[in-house]
Coordinates of C-alpha atoms and ligand atoms in Angstrom, one line a residue:
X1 CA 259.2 110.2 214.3
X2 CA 256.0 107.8 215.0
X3 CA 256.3 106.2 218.3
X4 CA 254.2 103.1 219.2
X5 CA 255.7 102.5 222.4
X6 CA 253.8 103.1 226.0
X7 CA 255.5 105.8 228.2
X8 CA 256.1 104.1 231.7
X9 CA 253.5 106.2 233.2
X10 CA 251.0 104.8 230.9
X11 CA 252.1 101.0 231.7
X12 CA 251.2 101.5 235.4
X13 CA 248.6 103.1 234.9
X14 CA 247.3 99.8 232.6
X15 CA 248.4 97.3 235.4
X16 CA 246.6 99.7 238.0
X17 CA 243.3 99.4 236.1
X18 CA 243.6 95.5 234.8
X19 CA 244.4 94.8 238.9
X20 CA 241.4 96.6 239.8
X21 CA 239.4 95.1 237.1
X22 CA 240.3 91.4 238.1
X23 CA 240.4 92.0 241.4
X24 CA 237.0 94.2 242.0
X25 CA 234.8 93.8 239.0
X26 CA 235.6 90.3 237.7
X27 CA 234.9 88.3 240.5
X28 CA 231.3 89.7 241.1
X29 CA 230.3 90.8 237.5
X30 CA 228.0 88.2 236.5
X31 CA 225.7 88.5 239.6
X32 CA 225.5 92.2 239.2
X33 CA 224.3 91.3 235.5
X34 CA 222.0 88.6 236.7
X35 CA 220.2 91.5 239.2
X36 CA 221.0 94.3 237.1
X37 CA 223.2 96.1 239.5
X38 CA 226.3 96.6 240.9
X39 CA 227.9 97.6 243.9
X40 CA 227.8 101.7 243.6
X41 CA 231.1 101.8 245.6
X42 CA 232.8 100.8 242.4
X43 CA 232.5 105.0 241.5
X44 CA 234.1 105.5 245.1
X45 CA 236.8 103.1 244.2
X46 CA 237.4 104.6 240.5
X47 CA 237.6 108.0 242.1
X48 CA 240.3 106.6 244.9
X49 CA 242.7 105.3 241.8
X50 CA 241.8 109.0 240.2
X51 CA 240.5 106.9 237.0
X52 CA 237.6 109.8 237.2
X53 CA 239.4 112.4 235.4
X54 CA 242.6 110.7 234.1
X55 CA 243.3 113.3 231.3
X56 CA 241.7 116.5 233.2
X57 CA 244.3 118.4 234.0
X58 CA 245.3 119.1 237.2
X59 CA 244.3 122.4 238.0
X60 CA 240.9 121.3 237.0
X61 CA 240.9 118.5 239.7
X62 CA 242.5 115.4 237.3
X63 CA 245.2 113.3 236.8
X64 CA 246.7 115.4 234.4
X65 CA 247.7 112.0 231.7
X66 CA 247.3 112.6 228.0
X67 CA 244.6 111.2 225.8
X68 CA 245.9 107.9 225.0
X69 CA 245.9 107.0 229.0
X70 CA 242.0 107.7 228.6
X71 CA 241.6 104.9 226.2
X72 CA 243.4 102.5 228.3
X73 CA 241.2 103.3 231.1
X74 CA 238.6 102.5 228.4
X75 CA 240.2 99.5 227.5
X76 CA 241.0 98.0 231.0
X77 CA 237.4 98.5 232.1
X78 CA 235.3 97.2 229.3
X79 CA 237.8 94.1 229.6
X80 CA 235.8 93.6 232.7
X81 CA 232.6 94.8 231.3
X82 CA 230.9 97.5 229.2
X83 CA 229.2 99.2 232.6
X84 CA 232.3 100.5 233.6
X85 CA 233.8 102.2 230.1
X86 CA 230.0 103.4 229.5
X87 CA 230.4 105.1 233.2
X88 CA 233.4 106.9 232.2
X89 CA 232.2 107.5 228.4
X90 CA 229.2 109.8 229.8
X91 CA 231.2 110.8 232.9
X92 CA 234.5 112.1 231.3
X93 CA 234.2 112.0 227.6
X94 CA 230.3 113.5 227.3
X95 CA 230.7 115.2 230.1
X96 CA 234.0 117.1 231.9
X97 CA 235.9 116.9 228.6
X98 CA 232.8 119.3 227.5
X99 CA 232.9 121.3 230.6
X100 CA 237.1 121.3 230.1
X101 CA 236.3 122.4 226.3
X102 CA 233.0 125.1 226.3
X103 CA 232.6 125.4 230.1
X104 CA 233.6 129.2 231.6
X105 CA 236.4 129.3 234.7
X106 CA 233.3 129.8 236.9
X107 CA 231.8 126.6 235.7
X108 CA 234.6 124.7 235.6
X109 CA 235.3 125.4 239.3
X110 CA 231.9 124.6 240.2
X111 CA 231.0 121.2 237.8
X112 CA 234.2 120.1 236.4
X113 CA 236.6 119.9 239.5
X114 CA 234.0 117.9 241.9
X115 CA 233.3 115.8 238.2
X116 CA 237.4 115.0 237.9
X117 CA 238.0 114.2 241.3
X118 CA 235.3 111.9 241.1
X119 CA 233.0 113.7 243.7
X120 CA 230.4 114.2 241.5
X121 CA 229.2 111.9 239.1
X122 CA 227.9 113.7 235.5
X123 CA 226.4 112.4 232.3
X124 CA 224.8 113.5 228.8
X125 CA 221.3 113.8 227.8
X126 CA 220.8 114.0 224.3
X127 CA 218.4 111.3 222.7
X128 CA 214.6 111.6 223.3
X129 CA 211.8 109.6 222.6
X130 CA 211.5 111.3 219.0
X131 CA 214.7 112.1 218.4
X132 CA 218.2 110.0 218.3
X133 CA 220.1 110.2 215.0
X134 CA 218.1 112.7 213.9
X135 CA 219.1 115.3 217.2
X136 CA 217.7 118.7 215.4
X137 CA 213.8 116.8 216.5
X138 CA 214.0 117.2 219.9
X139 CA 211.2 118.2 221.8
X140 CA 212.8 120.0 225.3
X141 CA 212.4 123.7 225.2
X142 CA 214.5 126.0 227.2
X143 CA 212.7 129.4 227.8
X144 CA 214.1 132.4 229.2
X145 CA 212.5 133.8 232.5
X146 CA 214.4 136.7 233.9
X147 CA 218.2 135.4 234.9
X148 CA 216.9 131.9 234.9
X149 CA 215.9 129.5 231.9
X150 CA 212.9 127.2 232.6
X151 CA 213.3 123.5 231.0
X152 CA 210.5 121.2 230.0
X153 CA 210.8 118.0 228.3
X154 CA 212.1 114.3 228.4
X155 CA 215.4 112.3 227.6
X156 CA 215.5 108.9 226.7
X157 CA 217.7 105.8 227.1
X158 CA 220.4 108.6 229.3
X159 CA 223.4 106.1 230.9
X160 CA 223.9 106.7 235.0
X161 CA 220.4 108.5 234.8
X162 CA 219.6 107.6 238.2
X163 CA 223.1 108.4 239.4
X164 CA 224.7 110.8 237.9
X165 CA 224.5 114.9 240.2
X166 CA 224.8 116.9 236.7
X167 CA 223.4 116.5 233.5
X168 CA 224.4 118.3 230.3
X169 CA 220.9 118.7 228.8
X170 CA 220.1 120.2 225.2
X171 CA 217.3 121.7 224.1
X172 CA 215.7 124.4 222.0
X173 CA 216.1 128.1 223.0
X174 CA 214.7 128.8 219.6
X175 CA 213.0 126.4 217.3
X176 CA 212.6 128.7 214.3
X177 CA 216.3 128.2 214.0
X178 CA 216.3 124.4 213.6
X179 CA 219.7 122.8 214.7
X180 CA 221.3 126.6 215.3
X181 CA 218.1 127.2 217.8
X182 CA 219.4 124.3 220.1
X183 CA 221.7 125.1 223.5
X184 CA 223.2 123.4 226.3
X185 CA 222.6 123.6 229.6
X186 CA 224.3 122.1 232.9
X187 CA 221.4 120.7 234.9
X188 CA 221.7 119.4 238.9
X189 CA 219.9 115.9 240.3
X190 CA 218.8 118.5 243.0
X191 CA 217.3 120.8 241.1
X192 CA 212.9 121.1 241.8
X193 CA 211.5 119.5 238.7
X194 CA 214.0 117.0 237.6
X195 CA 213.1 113.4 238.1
X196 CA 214.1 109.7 236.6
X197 CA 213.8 106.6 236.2
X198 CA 215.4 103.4 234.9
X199 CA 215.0 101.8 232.0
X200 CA 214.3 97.8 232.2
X201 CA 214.7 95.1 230.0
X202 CA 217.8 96.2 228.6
X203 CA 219.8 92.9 225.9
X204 CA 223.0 94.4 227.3
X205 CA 225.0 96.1 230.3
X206 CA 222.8 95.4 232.2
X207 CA 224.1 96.1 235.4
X208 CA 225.0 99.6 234.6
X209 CA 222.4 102.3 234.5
X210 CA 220.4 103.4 231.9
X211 CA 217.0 105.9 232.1
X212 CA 214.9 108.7 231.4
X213 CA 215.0 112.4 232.5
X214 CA 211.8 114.3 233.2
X215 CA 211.3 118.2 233.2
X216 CA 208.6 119.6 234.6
X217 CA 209.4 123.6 234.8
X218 CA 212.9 122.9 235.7
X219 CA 214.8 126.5 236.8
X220 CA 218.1 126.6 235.9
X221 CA 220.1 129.0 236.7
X222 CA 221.8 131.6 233.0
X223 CA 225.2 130.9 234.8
X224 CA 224.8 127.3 233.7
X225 CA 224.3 128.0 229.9
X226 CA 227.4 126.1 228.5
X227 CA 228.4 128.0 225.6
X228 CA 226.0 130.4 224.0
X229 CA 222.7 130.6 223.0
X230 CA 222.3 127.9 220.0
X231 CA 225.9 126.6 220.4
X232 CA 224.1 123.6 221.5
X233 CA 224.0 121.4 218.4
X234 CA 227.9 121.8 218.2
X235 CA 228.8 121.4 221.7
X236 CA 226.7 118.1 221.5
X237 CA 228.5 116.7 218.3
X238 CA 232.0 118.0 219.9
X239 CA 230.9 116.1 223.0
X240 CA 230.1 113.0 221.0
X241 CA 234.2 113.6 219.4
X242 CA 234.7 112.5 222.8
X243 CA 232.6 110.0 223.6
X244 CA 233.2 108.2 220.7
X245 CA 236.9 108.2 221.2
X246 CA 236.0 106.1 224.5
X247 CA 233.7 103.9 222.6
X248 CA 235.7 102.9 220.5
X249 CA 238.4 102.3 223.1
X250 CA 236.5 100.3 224.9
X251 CA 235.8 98.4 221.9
X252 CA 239.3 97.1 222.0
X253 CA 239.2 95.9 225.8
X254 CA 236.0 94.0 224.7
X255 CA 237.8 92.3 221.7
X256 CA 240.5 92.0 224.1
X257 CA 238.2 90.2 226.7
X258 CA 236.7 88.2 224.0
X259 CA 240.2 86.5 222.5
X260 CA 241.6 86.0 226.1
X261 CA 237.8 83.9 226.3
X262 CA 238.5 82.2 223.3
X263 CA 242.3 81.1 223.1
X264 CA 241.7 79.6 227.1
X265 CA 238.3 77.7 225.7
X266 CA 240.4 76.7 222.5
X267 CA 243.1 74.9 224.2
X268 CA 240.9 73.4 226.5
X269 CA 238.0 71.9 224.5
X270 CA 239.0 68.9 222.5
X271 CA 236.9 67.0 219.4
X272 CA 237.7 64.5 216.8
X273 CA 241.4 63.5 218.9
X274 CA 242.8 67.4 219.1
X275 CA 242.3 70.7 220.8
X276 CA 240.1 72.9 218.5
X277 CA 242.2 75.7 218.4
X278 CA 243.9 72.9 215.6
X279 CA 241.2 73.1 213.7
X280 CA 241.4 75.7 210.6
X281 CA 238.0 77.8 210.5
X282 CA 238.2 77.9 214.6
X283 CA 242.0 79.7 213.6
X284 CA 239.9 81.7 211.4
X285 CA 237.7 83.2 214.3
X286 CA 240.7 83.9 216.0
X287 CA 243.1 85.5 213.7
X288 CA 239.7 87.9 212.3
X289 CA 239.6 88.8 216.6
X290 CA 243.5 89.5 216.2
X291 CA 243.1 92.1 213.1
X292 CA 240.4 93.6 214.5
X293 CA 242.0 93.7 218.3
X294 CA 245.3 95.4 216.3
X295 CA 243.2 97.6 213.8
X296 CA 240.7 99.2 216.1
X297 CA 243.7 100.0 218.6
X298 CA 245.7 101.5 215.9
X299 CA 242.8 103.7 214.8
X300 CA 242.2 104.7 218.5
X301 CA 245.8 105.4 219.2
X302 CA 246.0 108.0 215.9
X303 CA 242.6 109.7 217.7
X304 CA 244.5 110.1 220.9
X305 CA 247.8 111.0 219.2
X306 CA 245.6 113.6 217.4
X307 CA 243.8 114.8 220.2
X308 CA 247.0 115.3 222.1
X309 CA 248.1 117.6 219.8
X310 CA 245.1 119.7 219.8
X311 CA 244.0 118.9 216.7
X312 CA 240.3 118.4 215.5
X313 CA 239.7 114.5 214.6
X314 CA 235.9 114.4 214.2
X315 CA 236.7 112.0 211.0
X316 CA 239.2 110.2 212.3
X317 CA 237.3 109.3 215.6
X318 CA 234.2 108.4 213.4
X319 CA 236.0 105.7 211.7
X320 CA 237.5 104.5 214.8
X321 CA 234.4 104.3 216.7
X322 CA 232.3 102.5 213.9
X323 CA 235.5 100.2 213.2
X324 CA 236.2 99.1 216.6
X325 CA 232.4 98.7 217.2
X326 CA 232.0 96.4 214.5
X327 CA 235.0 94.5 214.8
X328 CA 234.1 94.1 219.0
X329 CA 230.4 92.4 218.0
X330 CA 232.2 90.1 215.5
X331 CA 234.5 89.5 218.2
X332 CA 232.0 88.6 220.4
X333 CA 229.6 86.5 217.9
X334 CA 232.5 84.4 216.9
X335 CA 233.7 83.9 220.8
X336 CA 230.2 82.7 221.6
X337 CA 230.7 80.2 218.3
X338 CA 234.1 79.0 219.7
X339 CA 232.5 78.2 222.9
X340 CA 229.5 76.0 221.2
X341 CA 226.9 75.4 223.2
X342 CA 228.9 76.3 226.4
X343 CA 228.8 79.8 224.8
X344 CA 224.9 80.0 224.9
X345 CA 224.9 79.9 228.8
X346 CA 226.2 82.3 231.4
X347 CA 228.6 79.8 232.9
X348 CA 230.5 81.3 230.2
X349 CA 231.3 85.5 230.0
X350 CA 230.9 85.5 225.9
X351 CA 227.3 85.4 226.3
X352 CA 227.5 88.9 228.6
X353 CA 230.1 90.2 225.8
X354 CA 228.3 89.2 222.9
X355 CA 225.2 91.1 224.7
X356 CA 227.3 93.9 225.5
X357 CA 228.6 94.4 222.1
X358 CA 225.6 95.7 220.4
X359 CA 224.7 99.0 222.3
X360 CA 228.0 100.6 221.1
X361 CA 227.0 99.7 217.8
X362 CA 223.8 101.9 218.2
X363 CA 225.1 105.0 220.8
X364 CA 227.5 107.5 220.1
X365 CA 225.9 107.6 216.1
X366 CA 225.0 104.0 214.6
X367 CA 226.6 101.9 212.7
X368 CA 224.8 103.2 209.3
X369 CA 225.5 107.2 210.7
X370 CA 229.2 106.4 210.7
X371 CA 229.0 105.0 207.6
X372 CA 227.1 108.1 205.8
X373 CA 229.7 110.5 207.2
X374 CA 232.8 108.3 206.0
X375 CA 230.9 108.0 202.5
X376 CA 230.7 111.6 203.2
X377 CA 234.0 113.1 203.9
X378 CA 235.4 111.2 200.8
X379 CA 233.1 112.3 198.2
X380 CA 233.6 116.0 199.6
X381 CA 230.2 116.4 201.0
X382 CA 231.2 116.8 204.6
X383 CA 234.2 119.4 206.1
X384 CA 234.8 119.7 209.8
X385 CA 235.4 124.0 210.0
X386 CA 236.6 125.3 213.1
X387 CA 235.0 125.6 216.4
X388 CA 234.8 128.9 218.3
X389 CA 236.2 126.5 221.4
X390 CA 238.6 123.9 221.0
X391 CA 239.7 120.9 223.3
X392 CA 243.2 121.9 224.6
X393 CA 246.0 119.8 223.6
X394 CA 247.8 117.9 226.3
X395 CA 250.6 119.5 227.9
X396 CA 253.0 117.1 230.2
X397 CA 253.3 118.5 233.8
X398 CA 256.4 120.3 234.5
X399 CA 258.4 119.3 237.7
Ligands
FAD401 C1 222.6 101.4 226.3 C2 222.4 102.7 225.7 C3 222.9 103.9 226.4 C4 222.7 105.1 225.8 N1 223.2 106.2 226.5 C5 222.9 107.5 226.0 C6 223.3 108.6 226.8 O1 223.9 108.6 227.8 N2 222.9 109.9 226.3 C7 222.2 110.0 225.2 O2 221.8 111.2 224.8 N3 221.8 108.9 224.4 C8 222.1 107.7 224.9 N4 221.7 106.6 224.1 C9 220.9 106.8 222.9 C10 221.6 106.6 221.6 O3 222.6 107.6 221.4 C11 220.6 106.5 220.5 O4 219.9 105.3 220.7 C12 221.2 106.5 219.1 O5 221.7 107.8 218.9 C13 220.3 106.1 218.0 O6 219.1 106.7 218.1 P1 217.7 105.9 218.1 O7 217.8 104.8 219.1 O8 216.6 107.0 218.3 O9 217.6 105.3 216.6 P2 217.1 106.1 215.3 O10 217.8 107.3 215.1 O11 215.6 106.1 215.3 O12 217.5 105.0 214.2 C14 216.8 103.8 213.9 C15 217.5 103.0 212.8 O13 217.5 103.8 211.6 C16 218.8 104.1 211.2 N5 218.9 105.4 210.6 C17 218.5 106.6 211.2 N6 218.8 107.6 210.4 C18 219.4 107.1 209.3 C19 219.9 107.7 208.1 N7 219.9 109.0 207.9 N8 220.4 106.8 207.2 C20 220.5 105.5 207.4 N9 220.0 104.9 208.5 C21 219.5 105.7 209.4 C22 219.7 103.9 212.4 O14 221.1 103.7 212.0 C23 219.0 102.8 213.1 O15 219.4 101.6 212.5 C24 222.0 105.3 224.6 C25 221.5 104.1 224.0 C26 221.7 102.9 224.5 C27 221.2 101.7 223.8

């Protein structure tokens, strides 16, 4: 039997993150956007309402929720603004749900309980300078030195780069092997030869953090090879099954934040004698937000569902995230339309969301890559075989 209903857990755990979101983040959101900042307590406060590692379980230092309780976390936050749900994309869906899926018992002591609890903050460094759809061309070599592996190379355009304590970094063990020469390593802020620096200038979310990664003869430890050697490539694109499962969550709270917006500014606004809500191709704007609020979440939900059951979804969370991408920048275009010339200035949010909106469509795989592997899977040209590790399935706690 399909049930759409929320479990009561899963409705507290919404109010809990749309209270925190109006009460913490709302309020103070478009001067951290102006200065491209924000208060860095926020990470302190996400970890206090264990929002760090919601669907870590708890003998790994999380909440222990299913998958679906991920994306309303994603969905709650990116109501308030993409920063946030980017935070805990890299954070928990590139990161600890790796760690939770590849990661050994020794590593997951070590990186993944401080990550869940929210003492530790990690992220995912994939894209370089040269290389961002196309991940077999980058650059960073990993070479091995006695029990240690020594890193050199650069990331690019890497969220919380100048915040996050671990890194998962790939790079080539072995180039001769193309993509299968590629591994993953777990990298620490602390470690001698690791540097960063923000990125400036930035259309959108611009008060979260987004930067480069230097390293210059970086030692890292063969303990903190994640996976084997040339797993890389697959950990990464697993990762990204993920962290696209949060983008497009998020994708919903934005489309969500965008129709809240728009239906307040529709019955306010008035021309030629009635509130323009009454007027047809204004209705048109907002039923198109509707479909794509109610598609996107349906084709997030079936991800979750899936992934709750421990079963591999790569297809399925490709169409969501390119779906719910798409449908959150129309959103946000036709919000900023609603609101006229209001719209163009920050004394509205639409502006911020309609900023916001575009990076998802480019991170995670762009709009055109999600299109190729759709195009793909139905002509046959693409099959997802199984992985040598595979994210566990939730399992309710027992008490
Ligand atoms: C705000 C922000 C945060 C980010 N955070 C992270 C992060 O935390 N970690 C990380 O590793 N990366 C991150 N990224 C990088 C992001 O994942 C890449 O930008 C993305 O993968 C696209 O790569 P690219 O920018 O190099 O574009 P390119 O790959 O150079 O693509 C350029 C254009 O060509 C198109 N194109 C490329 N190949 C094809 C093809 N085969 N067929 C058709 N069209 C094609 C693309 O769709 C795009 O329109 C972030 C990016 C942004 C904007």
């Amino acid at each position: 039997m399909m049930n759409f209903d929320f479990t009561p857990e899963q409705e507290m755990l919404r109010q809990t993150v749309r209270k925190f979101v109006d009460k913490e983040i709302m309020p103070y959101i478009k001067e951290w956007d102006e200065c491209g900042e924000f208060d860095r307590n926020i990470f302190k406060r996400l970890a206090e309402l264990n929002l760090m590692g919601v669907c870590i379980p708890e003998e790994y230092g999380g909440m222990g929720m299913d998958y679906n309780s991920l994306a309303i976390v994603c969905e709650e936050l990116e109501r308030g603004d993409t920063a946030f749900r980017t935070a805990v994309s890299v954070h928990t869906g590139l990161n600890s749900l790796t760690l939770l899926q590849w990661g050994t018992e020794e590593q997951k002591q070590k990186y993944l309980v401080p990550q869940a609890r929210g003492e530790k903050i990690g992220a995912f460094g994939l894209t370089e300078p040269n290389a961002g759809s196309d991940v077999a061309s980058i650059q960073t070599t990993a070479v091995r030195d006695g029990d240690d592996y020594i890193l050199n190379g650069q990331k690019t355009w890497i969220s919380l780069a100048d915040i996050a304590d671990h890194f998962l970094v790939f790079a080539y063990t072995d180039k001769s092997k193309k993509h299968r020469g590629i591994s993953a390593f777990i990298v620490e802020r602390t470690m001698p030869g690791f540097s960063s620096r923000p990125i400036k200038g930035k259309l959108g979310i611009r008060s979260g953090n987004t930067g480069e990664l230097f390293f210059d003869n970086v030692r890292v430890p063969k303990e903190n090879l994640l996976g084997e050697e040339g797993e890389g490539f697959k950990i990464a694109m697993s990762a990204l099954d993920n962290g696209r499962f949060t983008v497009a969550a998020g994708a919903v709270g934005l489309i969500m934040a965008c129709l809240e917006a728009s239906v307040k500014y529709c019955h306010e606004r008035k021309t030629f004698g009635k509130e323009i809500g009454r007027h047809q191709l204004v209705q048109q704007m907002i039923a198109r937000m509707e479909a794509g609020l109610q598609i996107s979440r349906l084709l997030v939900y079936k991800v979750g569902f899936l992934k709750n059951e421990g079963r591999r979804c790569t297809r399925e969370t490709s169409l969501a995230k390119w779906i719910a991408c798409d449908y959150a920048n129309q959103a946000a275009d036709d919000a900023v339309q609603i609101h006229g010339a209001y719209g163009y200035s920050n004394e509205y949010p639409v502006e911020r969301y309609l900023r916001n909106s575009k990076a998802p469509v480019i991170y995670e795989g762009t709009r055109e890559i999600h299109t190729i592997m759709q195009a793909e899977y139905v002509l046959g040209y693409r099959q997802d075989k199984p992985l040598r590790k595979t994210l566990p399935a939730w399992r309710p706690a027992e008490n």
